Tab-separated table of C-alpha atoms and ligand atoms in Angstrom:
chain	number	residue	atom	x	y	z
A	535	MET	CA	5.297	-0.787	28.608
A	536	LYS	CA	2.594	-2.873	26.879
A	537	THR	CA	3.201	-4.227	23.292
A	538	ILE	CA	2.879	-2.233	20.667
A	539	ILE	CA	-0.653	-3.075	18.783
A	540	GLU	CA	-2.141	-2.502	15.679
A	541	PRO	CA	-4.353	0.259	16.058
A	542	PHE	CA	-7.007	-1.341	14.040
A	543	LYS	CA	-9.007	-4.672	13.772
A	544	ILE	CA	-9.620	-6.388	10.416
A	545	LYS	CA	-12.868	-6.120	8.647
A	546	SER	CA	-12.188	-7.676	5.207
A	547	VAL	CA	-9.588	-10.045	4.678
A	548	GLU	CA	-7.772	-11.354	1.372
A	549	PRO	CA	-6.082	-14.859	1.273
A	550	ILE	CA	-2.236	-15.693	0.315
A	551	ARG	CA	-1.049	-18.440	-1.614
A	552	PHE	CA	1.385	-20.926	-0.443
A	553	THR	CA	3.311	-22.406	-2.953
A	554	THR	CA	5.927	-25.465	-3.108
A	555	PRO	CA	9.818	-25.118	-3.236
A	556	ALA	CA	9.691	-26.611	-6.658
A	557	GLU	CA	6.958	-24.145	-7.650
A	558	ARG	CA	8.965	-21.301	-6.651
A	559	GLU	CA	12.300	-22.574	-8.308
A	560	ALA	CA	9.964	-22.913	-11.509
A	561	ILE	CA	8.738	-19.686	-11.327
A	562	LEU	CA	11.963	-17.661	-10.584
A	563	ARG	CA	13.102	-19.343	-13.546
A	564	ARG	CA	10.884	-17.869	-15.622
A	565	ALA	CA	10.475	-14.876	-14.076
A	566	TRP	CA	14.483	-14.497	-15.030
A	567	TYR	CA	15.198	-13.918	-11.030
A	568	ASN	CA	13.408	-10.614	-11.489
A	569	PRO	CA	10.992	-9.726	-8.377
A	570	PHE	CA	9.262	-7.147	-10.738
A	571	LEU	CA	8.295	-9.770	-13.031
A	572	ILE	CA	6.956	-12.456	-10.638
A	573	ARG	CA	3.459	-12.504	-10.472
A	574	GLY	CA	1.502	-11.141	-7.395
A	575	ASP	CA	-0.456	-14.458	-6.771
A	576	ASP	CA	2.673	-16.653	-6.881
A	577	VAL	CA	4.008	-14.131	-3.694
A	578	LEU	CA	3.437	-15.006	-0.129
A	579	ILE	CA	4.670	-12.207	1.715
A	580	ASP	CA	4.640	-9.247	-0.632
A	581	LEU	CA	7.798	-6.521	0.628
A	582	LEU	CA	8.397	-5.385	-3.026
A	583	THR	CA	6.933	-1.815	-1.976
A	584	ASP	CA	5.220	0.376	0.231
A	585	SER	CA	4.207	1.646	-2.717
A	586	GLY	CA	0.130	1.577	-3.544
A	587	THR	CA	-0.202	-1.573	-1.150
A	588	SER	CA	-1.756	0.137	1.814
A	589	ALA	CA	-5.222	-0.951	3.516
A	590	MET	CA	-7.684	1.640	2.839
A	591	SER	CA	-9.911	2.533	5.970
A	592	ALA	CA	-13.896	1.951	6.358
A	593	ARG	CA	-13.784	5.727	6.081
A	594	GLN	CA	-11.682	5.355	2.847
A	595	TRP	CA	-14.064	3.140	1.406
A	596	ALA	CA	-16.702	5.052	2.440
A	597	GLY	CA	-15.633	7.807	0.616
A	598	VAL	CA	-14.796	6.225	-2.332
A	599	MET	CA	-18.600	5.810	-2.636
A	600	ASP	CA	-19.328	9.264	-1.756
A	601	GLY	CA	-16.668	10.726	-4.513
A	602	ASP	CA	-18.503	13.446	-6.777
A	603	GLU	CA	-17.281	12.591	-10.132
A	604	SER	CA	-17.903	15.970	-11.692
A	605	TYR	CA	-16.061	16.720	-14.578
A	606	ALA	CA	-15.314	20.248	-13.345
A	607	GLY	CA	-15.384	21.444	-9.678
A	608	SER	CA	-15.957	18.438	-8.151
A	609	ARG	CA	-16.699	18.464	-4.376
A	610	SER	CA	-13.869	15.381	-3.788
A	611	PHE	CA	-11.248	18.289	-5.545
A	612	PHE	CA	-12.250	21.209	-2.728
A	613	ARG	CA	-11.936	18.595	0.121
A	614	PHE	CA	-8.267	17.373	-1.395
A	615	GLU	CA	-7.705	20.689	-1.879
A	616	ARG	CA	-8.561	21.672	1.664
A	617	VAL	CA	-6.915	19.157	3.175
A	618	ILE	CA	-3.815	19.518	1.655
A	619	LYS	CA	-3.588	23.272	1.879
A	620	ASN	CA	-4.163	22.841	5.441
A	621	LEU	CA	-1.309	20.592	5.386
A	622	THR	CA	1.179	22.257	3.211
A	623	GLY	CA	0.214	25.780	3.278
A	624	PHE	CA	1.161	25.916	-0.402
A	625	ARG	CA	-0.843	27.567	-2.868
A	626	HIS	CA	-1.655	26.099	-5.763
A	627	VAL	CA	-2.659	22.058	-5.396
A	628	ILE	CA	-2.266	20.016	-8.804
A	629	PRO	CA	-3.351	16.482	-8.529
A	630	THR	CA	-1.719	13.733	-10.769
A	631	HIS	CA	-2.520	10.198	-11.127
A	632	GLN	CA	0.978	9.404	-9.039
A	633	GLY	CA	4.233	10.610	-7.782
A	634	ARG	CA	6.094	10.580	-11.025
A	635	ALA	CA	3.507	11.861	-13.116
A	636	ALA	CA	4.106	15.297	-10.718
A	637	GLU	CA	7.691	14.865	-11.142
A	638	LYS	CA	7.622	14.745	-14.699
A	639	ILE	CA	5.291	17.839	-14.901
A	640	LEU	CA	7.963	19.990	-12.506
A	641	PHE	CA	10.515	18.690	-14.384
A	642	SER	CA	9.271	19.498	-17.914
A	643	VAL	CA	8.626	23.100	-16.502
A	644	VAL	CA	12.339	23.831	-14.788
A	645	GLY	CA	14.702	20.924	-16.224
A	646	ARG	CA	16.375	21.156	-19.506
A	647	PRO	CA	20.046	20.590	-20.658
A	648	GLY	CA	22.482	22.461	-18.697
A	649	LYS	CA	20.386	22.448	-15.719
A	650	HIS	CA	21.151	20.936	-12.382
A	651	ILE	CA	18.978	19.494	-9.389
A	652	PRO	CA	20.478	18.111	-6.332
A	653	ASN	CA	18.842	16.354	-3.715
A	654	ASN	CA	19.766	14.615	-0.999
A	655	THR	CA	19.203	11.337	-2.342
A	656	HIS	CA	17.422	10.924	-5.692
A	657	PHE	CA	14.454	8.319	-5.675
A	658	ASP	CA	14.565	6.374	-9.272
A	659	THR	CA	11.583	7.684	-11.299
A	660	THR	CA	12.533	11.293	-9.589
A	661	ARG	CA	16.135	11.399	-11.255
A	662	ALA	CA	14.701	9.910	-14.238
A	663	ASN	CA	12.508	12.372	-14.428
A	664	VAL	CA	15.253	15.061	-13.886
A	665	GLU	CA	17.100	12.957	-16.853
A	666	PHE	CA	14.572	12.949	-19.090
A	667	ALA	CA	13.877	16.774	-19.240
A	668	GLY	CA	17.672	16.681	-20.138
A	669	ALA	CA	18.821	18.106	-16.846
A	670	GLU	CA	21.190	16.214	-14.420
A	671	ALA	CA	20.476	14.970	-11.163
A	672	HIS	CA	23.022	15.109	-8.502
A	673	ASP	CA	22.910	13.597	-4.774
A	674	PHE	CA	24.452	14.970	-1.574
A	675	PRO	CA	23.687	12.872	1.423
A	676	THR	CA	25.788	13.056	4.541
A	677	GLU	CA	28.995	11.311	5.513
A	678	GLU	CA	26.883	9.516	8.020
A	679	GLY	CA	24.338	8.577	5.623
A	680	LYS	CA	26.811	6.871	3.829
A	681	GLN	CA	27.895	4.140	6.470
A	682	PRO	CA	24.934	1.739	6.744
A	683	ALA	CA	26.249	0.054	10.297
A	684	LEU	CA	26.499	3.463	11.905
A	685	ILE	CA	23.578	4.105	13.889
A	686	ALA	CA	22.525	7.915	13.855
A	687	ASP	CA	19.278	9.623	13.913
A	688	PHE	CA	18.991	11.326	10.962
A	689	LYS	CA	21.021	10.254	8.282
A	690	GLY	CA	18.664	11.101	5.712
A	691	ASN	CA	19.916	15.109	5.742
A	692	MET	CA	21.248	17.097	3.208
A	693	ASP	CA	25.184	17.630	3.032
A	694	LEU	CA	25.118	21.076	3.301
A	695	VAL	CA	28.732	21.850	2.857
A	696	ALA	CA	28.770	19.874	-0.139
A	697	LEU	CA	25.610	21.487	-1.527
A	698	GLU	CA	26.852	25.008	-1.257
A	699	ARG	CA	29.866	24.149	-2.783
A	700	PHE	CA	27.946	22.826	-5.498
A	701	ILE	CA	25.859	26.109	-5.940
A	702	LYS	CA	28.815	28.056	-6.265
A	703	GLU	CA	30.543	26.033	-8.995
A	704	GLN	CA	27.486	25.669	-11.072
A	705	GLY	CA	25.892	29.415	-10.263
A	706	ARG	CA	22.658	29.919	-9.466
A	707	ASP	CA	21.044	29.879	-12.752
A	708	ALA	CA	22.119	26.564	-13.242
A	709	ILE	CA	20.083	25.245	-10.612
A	710	PRO	CA	15.961	25.840	-11.028
A	711	LEU	CA	15.187	24.111	-7.526
A	712	CYS	CA	16.445	22.064	-5.356
A	713	MET	CA	14.664	18.704	-3.680
A	714	LEU	CA	14.568	17.272	-0.365
A	715	THR	CA	13.578	13.515	-0.398
A	716	VAL	CA	11.425	12.794	3.023
A	717	THR	CA	12.292	10.250	4.397
A	718	ASN	CA	15.243	9.749	2.399
A	719	ASN	CA	13.873	6.729	0.450
A	720	SER	CA	16.789	5.309	-1.694
A	721	GLY	CA	19.487	6.363	1.026
A	722	GLY	CA	17.944	3.729	3.429
A	723	GLY	CA	14.230	5.066	4.483
A	724	GLN	CA	16.047	7.691	7.087
A	725	PRO	CA	14.533	10.584	8.201
A	726	VAL	CA	15.733	13.782	7.936
A	727	SER	CA	15.873	16.603	10.701
A	728	MET	CA	14.086	19.605	11.145
A	729	GLU	CA	17.331	21.596	11.837
A	730	ASN	CA	18.149	20.212	8.111
A	731	ILE	CA	14.901	21.032	6.548
A	732	ARG	CA	15.437	24.991	8.112
A	733	ARG	CA	19.430	25.044	7.048
A	734	THR	CA	18.746	23.640	3.810
A	735	SER	CA	15.760	26.053	3.150
A	736	GLN	CA	17.829	29.104	4.280
A	737	MET	CA	21.188	28.137	2.225
A	738	LEU	CA	18.859	27.953	-0.579
A	739	ARG	CA	16.882	31.331	-0.494
A	740	LYS	CA	20.123	33.311	0.546
A	741	HIS	CA	21.179	32.055	-3.042
A	742	GLY	CA	18.054	32.412	-4.735
A	743	ILE	CA	16.976	28.807	-5.162
A	744	ALA	CA	13.563	27.319	-4.419
A	745	LEU	CA	13.680	23.917	-2.034
A	746	PHE	CA	10.861	21.177	-2.881
A	747	LEU	CA	10.338	18.342	-0.516
A	748	ASP	CA	9.588	14.948	-2.378
A	749	ALA	CA	6.964	14.424	0.433
A	750	CYS	CA	5.888	10.779	0.300
A	751	ARG	CA	6.734	10.027	3.299
A	752	PHE	CA	6.231	13.444	5.369
A	753	ALA	CA	4.044	11.678	8.136
A	754	GLU	CA	6.882	9.319	8.851
A	755	ASN	CA	9.335	11.474	8.554
A	756	ALA	CA	7.689	14.105	11.539
A	757	PHE	CA	7.170	11.633	13.477
A	758	PHE	CA	11.108	10.753	13.943
A	759	ILE	CA	11.586	14.362	14.286
A	760	LYS	CA	8.934	14.110	17.356
A	761	LYS	CA	10.779	11.428	18.989
A	762	ARG	CA	14.163	12.072	18.202
A	763	GLU	CA	14.773	15.816	17.240
A	764	LYS	CA	15.005	18.013	20.525
A	765	GLY	CA	12.487	20.533	21.354
A	766	TYR	CA	9.564	18.361	19.452
A	767	ALA	CA	8.403	16.139	22.068
A	768	ARG	CA	5.650	17.634	22.863
A	769	LYS	CA	4.413	19.328	19.457
A	770	SER	CA	2.027	17.067	17.468
A	771	VAL	CA	2.984	15.301	14.219
A	772	ARG	CA	0.588	17.443	12.170
A	773	GLU	CA	2.496	20.844	13.683
A	774	ILE	CA	5.662	18.978	12.919
A	775	ALA	CA	4.834	18.413	9.202
A	776	GLN	CA	3.628	21.669	8.925
A	777	GLU	CA	6.787	23.171	9.936
A	778	MET	CA	8.514	20.773	7.839
A	779	PHE	CA	6.593	22.243	4.843
A	780	SER	CA	6.860	25.631	5.778
A	781	TYR	CA	10.564	25.750	4.591
A	782	ALA	CA	9.970	24.821	1.294
A	783	ASP	CA	8.457	26.456	-1.848
A	784	GLY	CA	6.668	23.090	-2.891
A	785	CYS	CA	6.551	19.306	-3.184
A	786	THR	CA	5.646	16.615	-4.932
A	787	MET	CA	4.080	13.613	-3.643
A	788	SER	CA	3.020	9.931	-4.233
A	789	ALA	CA	-0.186	9.161	-2.148
A	790	LYS	CA	0.644	5.845	-2.665
A	791	LYS	CA	3.030	6.242	0.466
A	792	ASP	CA	1.463	8.735	3.151
A	793	ALA	CA	-2.103	9.237	2.099
A	794	LEU	CA	-2.644	5.354	2.813
A	795	VAL	CA	-4.261	4.792	-1.029
A	796	ASN	CA	-3.677	2.465	-3.654
A	797	MET	CA	-3.441	5.093	-6.794
A	798	GLY	CA	-2.365	9.052	-6.597
A	799	GLY	CA	-0.143	11.956	-5.924
A	800	PHE	CA	-0.020	15.584	-6.666
A	801	LEU	CA	2.419	18.581	-6.932
A	802	ALA	CA	1.758	21.869	-4.677
A	803	LEU	CA	3.644	24.750	-4.980
A	804	ASN	CA	3.499	28.676	-4.219
A	805	ASP	CA	4.682	29.908	-7.382
A	806	ASN	CA	2.030	31.130	-9.663
A	807	THR	CA	3.824	31.506	-12.734
A	808	LEU	CA	5.150	27.721	-12.176
A	809	ALA	CA	1.830	26.690	-11.129
A	810	GLU	CA	0.486	28.295	-14.589
A	811	LYS	CA	2.908	26.237	-16.510
A	812	ALA	CA	2.468	22.939	-14.745
A	813	ARG	CA	-1.535	22.988	-14.954
A	814	ASN	CA	-1.211	23.708	-18.627
A	815	ILE	CA	0.754	20.577	-18.992
A	816	LEU	CA	-1.808	19.019	-16.644
A	817	ILE	CA	-4.605	19.218	-18.880
A	818	VAL	CA	-2.557	17.712	-22.131
A	819	THR	CA	-1.074	14.719	-20.369
A	820	GLU	CA	-3.221	13.931	-17.175
A	821	GLY	CA	-6.399	15.716	-16.907
A	822	PHE	CA	-8.655	18.818	-15.846
A	823	PRO	CA	-7.205	21.199	-12.957
A	824	THR	CA	-10.159	19.712	-10.894
A	825	TYR	CA	-9.103	15.993	-11.290
A	826	GLY	CA	-5.577	15.588	-12.673
A	827	GLY	CA	-4.974	12.499	-13.152
A	828	LEU	CA	-7.703	11.155	-10.818
A	829	ALA	CA	-11.445	10.098	-10.356
A	830	GLY	CA	-13.590	12.031	-7.067
A	831	ARG	CA	-13.162	9.069	-5.204
A	832	ASP	CA	-9.532	8.659	-5.416
A	833	LEU	CA	-9.461	12.398	-4.266
A	834	GLU	CA	-11.957	11.514	-1.564
A	835	ALA	CA	-9.780	8.851	-0.367
A	836	ILE	CA	-6.051	10.514	-0.621
A	837	ALA	CA	-8.040	13.461	1.438
A	838	GLN	CA	-8.913	11.036	4.376
A	839	GLY	CA	-6.008	8.959	4.364
A	840	LEU	CA	-4.094	12.434	4.894
A	841	GLU	CA	-6.125	13.041	7.741
A	842	GLU	CA	-5.483	9.213	9.186
A	843	ILE	CA	-1.810	9.227	8.642
A	844	LEU	CA	-1.279	11.957	10.954
A	845	ASP	CA	-2.815	9.532	13.790
A	846	GLU	CA	-0.156	9.083	16.458
A	847	HIS	CA	-1.141	5.572	17.446
A	848	TYR	CA	-1.014	4.360	13.685
A	849	LEU	CA	2.708	6.159	13.675
A	850	THR	CA	3.736	4.568	16.606
A	851	TYR	CA	2.419	1.039	15.779
A	852	ARG	CA	3.807	1.774	12.078
A	853	ILE	CA	7.271	3.063	13.127
A	854	ARG	CA	7.669	0.133	15.792
A	855	SER	CA	6.580	-2.680	13.538
A	856	VAL	CA	9.142	-1.655	11.134
A	857	GLU	CA	12.024	-1.114	13.808
A	858	TYR	CA	10.558	-4.854	15.527
A	859	LEU	CA	11.765	-6.321	12.139
A	860	GLY	CA	15.288	-4.684	12.161
A	861	GLU	CA	15.515	-5.491	15.372
A	862	LYS	CA	15.147	-9.314	15.095
A	863	LEU	CA	17.287	-9.469	11.947
A	864	VAL	CA	20.469	-7.974	13.900
A	865	GLU	CA	19.765	-10.460	16.929
A	866	ARG	CA	20.133	-12.884	14.758
A	867	GLY	CA	23.288	-11.714	13.501
A	868	ILE	CA	22.024	-10.586	10.032
A	869	PRO	CA	23.525	-7.404	8.661
A	870	ILE	CA	21.030	-4.350	8.032
A	871	VAL	CA	21.089	-0.646	7.458
A	872	GLN	CA	21.356	0.982	11.064
A	873	PRO	CA	18.772	2.100	12.430
A	874	PRO	CA	15.564	0.635	10.273
A	875	GLY	CA	14.034	3.295	8.406
A	876	GLY	CA	10.578	4.476	8.649
A	877	HIS	CA	8.913	2.305	5.850
A	878	ALA	CA	11.547	-0.622	5.186
A	879	VAL	CA	14.415	-2.794	6.575
A	880	TYR	CA	17.180	-2.943	4.372
A	881	LEU	CA	19.931	-5.804	4.358
A	882	ASP	CA	23.101	-4.828	4.019
A	883	ALA	CA	24.473	-7.386	1.113
A	884	LYS	CA	27.775	-6.535	1.148
A	885	ARG	CA	28.526	-7.708	4.567
A	886	PHE	CA	25.601	-10.389	3.990
A	887	VAL	CA	27.393	-12.083	0.987
A	888	PRO	CA	30.983	-10.452	0.911
A	889	HIS	CA	32.018	-13.317	-1.524
A	890	ILE	CA	29.925	-11.741	-3.986
A	891	ALA	CA	31.345	-8.585	-5.843
A	892	PRO	CA	29.347	-5.507	-7.199
A	893	GLU	CA	29.164	-6.676	-10.744
A	894	GLN	CA	27.614	-9.864	-9.978
A	895	TYR	CA	24.600	-7.972	-7.922
A	896	PRO	CA	24.873	-9.079	-4.538
A	897	GLY	CA	21.624	-7.497	-3.305
A	898	GLN	CA	19.839	-9.583	-6.688
A	899	ALA	CA	20.941	-12.917	-5.626
A	900	ILE	CA	19.686	-12.063	-2.059
A	901	VAL	CA	16.516	-11.493	-3.827
A	902	ALA	CA	15.722	-14.505	-5.123
A	903	GLU	CA	16.770	-16.386	-2.593
A	904	LEU	CA	14.201	-14.915	-0.056
A	905	TYR	CA	11.889	-15.784	-2.465
A	906	ARG	CA	12.971	-19.427	-2.983
A	907	LYS	CA	13.158	-19.938	0.490
A	908	GLY	CA	10.241	-18.594	1.831
A	909	GLY	CA	8.048	-17.041	-1.208
A	910	ILE	CA	9.262	-13.663	0.053
A	911	ARG	CA	9.392	-10.723	-2.388
A	912	SER	CA	11.615	-7.947	-1.706
A	913	VAL	CA	13.827	-5.606	-4.404
A	914	GLU	CA	17.517	-4.994	-4.821
A	915	ILE	CA	18.386	-1.383	-4.446
A	916	GLY	CA	22.181	-1.357	-5.396
A	917	SER	CA	24.290	-1.835	-8.596
A	918	VAL	CA	21.334	-3.064	-10.167
A	919	MET	CA	19.031	-0.456	-9.550
A	920	PHE	CA	21.676	2.368	-9.823
A	921	GLY	CA	25.098	0.957	-11.350
A	922	LYS	CA	25.895	2.946	-14.584
A	923	THR	CA	28.147	1.274	-17.220
A	924	ASP	CA	31.166	3.322	-17.569
A	925	PRO	CA	31.219	4.425	-21.566
A	926	LYS	CA	35.056	4.188	-21.689
A	927	THR	CA	35.360	0.739	-20.070
A	928	GLY	CA	32.457	-0.798	-20.169
A	929	LYS	CA	32.753	-1.790	-16.567
A	930	LEU	CA	29.904	-0.872	-14.009
A	931	ILE	CA	29.927	1.938	-11.991
A	932	SER	CA	28.379	0.876	-8.718
A	933	PRO	CA	26.585	2.827	-5.910
A	934	PRO	CA	28.102	3.384	-2.509
A	935	MET	CA	25.698	0.667	-0.795
A	936	GLU	CA	24.434	-2.699	-1.932
A	937	LEU	CA	20.901	-3.027	-0.400
A	938	VAL	CA	17.776	-5.192	-0.314
A	939	ARG	CA	14.737	-3.753	0.925
A	940	LEU	CA	12.304	-5.047	2.668
A	941	ALA	CA	9.161	-2.335	2.525
A	942	ILE	CA	6.193	-3.051	4.737
A	943	PRO	CA	2.715	-2.032	3.138
A	944	ARG	CA	0.983	-0.010	5.598
A	945	ARG	CA	-1.918	-1.504	7.746
A	946	VAL	CA	-1.662	-4.889	5.367
A	947	TYR	CA	0.621	-7.733	7.588
A	948	THR	CA	0.405	-8.688	11.124
A	949	GLN	CA	3.402	-9.358	13.918
A	950	SER	CA	3.095	-13.197	12.970
A	951	HIS	CA	3.527	-12.600	9.248
A	952	ILE	CA	6.672	-10.293	10.676
A	953	ASP	CA	7.566	-13.315	12.611
A	954	TYR	CA	7.606	-15.785	9.320
A	955	VAL	CA	9.894	-13.292	7.788
A	956	ILE	CA	12.717	-13.384	10.142
A	957	GLU	CA	12.631	-16.381	10.164
A	958	VAL	CA	13.328	-16.923	6.363
A	959	ALA	CA	15.550	-14.457	6.764
A	960	GLN	CA	17.548	-16.254	9.122
A	961	GLU	CA	17.660	-19.361	6.849
A	962	VAL	CA	18.883	-17.320	3.938
A	963	TYR	CA	21.724	-16.159	5.999
A	964	LYS	CA	22.770	-19.544	7.694
A	965	ASP	CA	23.168	-20.759	3.893
A	966	ARG	CA	24.520	-17.410	2.520
A	967	LYS	CA	28.061	-18.692	1.825
A	968	ARG	CA	26.666	-21.275	-1.009
A	969	MET	CA	24.740	-18.139	-2.655
A	970	LYS	CA	26.038	-17.156	-6.082
A	971	GLY	CA	26.140	-14.016	-7.738
A	972	MET	CA	24.092	-13.311	-11.043
A	973	ARG	CA	24.543	-11.749	-14.557
A	974	ILE	CA	22.424	-9.565	-16.406
A	975	VAL	CA	21.314	-11.488	-19.631
A	976	GLU	CA	19.226	-8.486	-20.914
A	977	GLU	CA	18.228	-4.935	-20.067
A	978	PRO	CA	16.215	-1.935	-21.002
A	979	PRO	CA	18.062	1.336	-21.509
A	980	VAL	CA	16.220	3.015	-18.531
A	981	LEU	CA	15.389	1.969	-15.179
A	982	ARG	CA	16.473	-1.289	-16.160
A	983	HIS	CA	15.662	-2.905	-12.795
A	984	PHE	CA	12.276	-2.686	-13.992
A	985	THR	CA	12.602	-5.594	-16.693
A	986	ALA	CA	16.062	-6.753	-16.879
A	987	LYS	CA	16.619	-10.394	-16.779
A	988	PHE	CA	19.106	-11.915	-14.690
A	989	ARG	CA	20.618	-15.794	-14.814
A	990	PRO	CA	22.563	-17.075	-11.734
A	991	LEU	CA	26.233	-17.574	-11.848
A	992	SER	CA	26.952	-21.453	-12.059
B	1415	PLP	C1	7.697	6.271	-4.915
B	1415	PLP	C2	8.472	7.446	-4.838
B	1415	PLP	C3	7.992	8.527	-5.815
B	1415	PLP	C4	7.371	8.134	-6.937
B	1415	PLP	O1	5.816	7.967	-6.760
B	1415	PLP	P1	5.324	6.934	-8.042
B	1415	PLP	O2	3.385	7.209	-7.419
B	1415	PLP	O3	5.330	5.386	-7.619
B	1415	PLP	O4	5.191	7.820	-9.066
B	1415	PLP	C5	9.045	9.843	-5.463
B	1415	PLP	N1	9.930	9.183	-4.991
B	1415	PLP	C6	9.837	9.022	-3.671
B	1415	PLP	C7	10.902	9.232	-2.765
B	1415	PLP	C8	9.178	7.714	-3.769
B	1415	PLP	O5	9.171	6.707	-2.466
């Protein structure tokens, strides 16, 4: 087989800025060792997130120019709506300025104290919006999904036994809907199988509970199904995606992921009453239903992006380039979550720096070191992001995994950029025994990873 190449050529370029080790040391200190507080211009290779960082195509940019900015009844909205209805089959399409706005609206309608939302694994903003509405968020990943070194095809799956037990305990009236995140972002970017989606849906229907997909990376998930699940090899990714949505009653989506744009999202659903309530909130908080939180040009670019994302040459390149990074790290002995996910490679900080306890934020220490050594920006997904303080003992309750995510922006970096990342990661790994943990100096009450301040332990 020949090398899998980027299925595009480059028409417009953006320079990246090189810094010296001394500059980076000062930048780190000024940013309180929090990657969210580092300026973009001070980063050489930015793997903080794949969200809103995609390169748009010439056709998307043409769509930006062509966008209809009518306040009501914009042509661009009708294209946006048509593309999403064709893909998802859902009756109502509600544009929002990003994924979390769709979540905010959905959980404002269905969430309140006493309500519970299950999910394979909540993404941070999803959990925050469930909790902000006064409801409780519960994660049901499978046992497989909790073992970072284990290689399996669908580690993003929902644990159906645990879910059904939970439904019986709480009663269906306490569970307005169940979410399924595809791919499972916080669980390592791992896909969910069609069988798991179908069985989750069947079980929920039996109990009269709606299923919503958190569909941010539906195309990457569909491609994994095509490659790994029996019976799907000859189906098109579009058909697979359509089947995935057919088992759900609605979805929330951040267009900043698999719609290949820099801003946008939507809520789509079948239930008329729920849609009406959602639109009423939309008008107050986002905008009129035919633009929501977006400009006509954004709607146009999203519609175009949702067509391009299903190109199988693109998906082959996309999934392979993430796998390539994972493969090379493993060859160098660097512990990662196996197998690599769709949009990111996750370093396993517990095995990377076993001498740093969860209370000393091992992932955060690696994040700082990747920046210090190579100007690479990554993010901790572990005790900083998901840790809670036990109200009785004041001690940290840490999540099962301590990870560092290297998220790959879509269509942005070439193979030599990735080779550089591999070299820097290897250097960090070589020096790992000398690394020290971190302590939090200051933190906000919610989503602390965005603004918390750290200092290295001496
Ligand atoms: C990014 C993301 C969201 C939130 O979307 P935003 O556009 O960042 O608000 C929700 N769920 C998952 C799985 C995501 O990856």
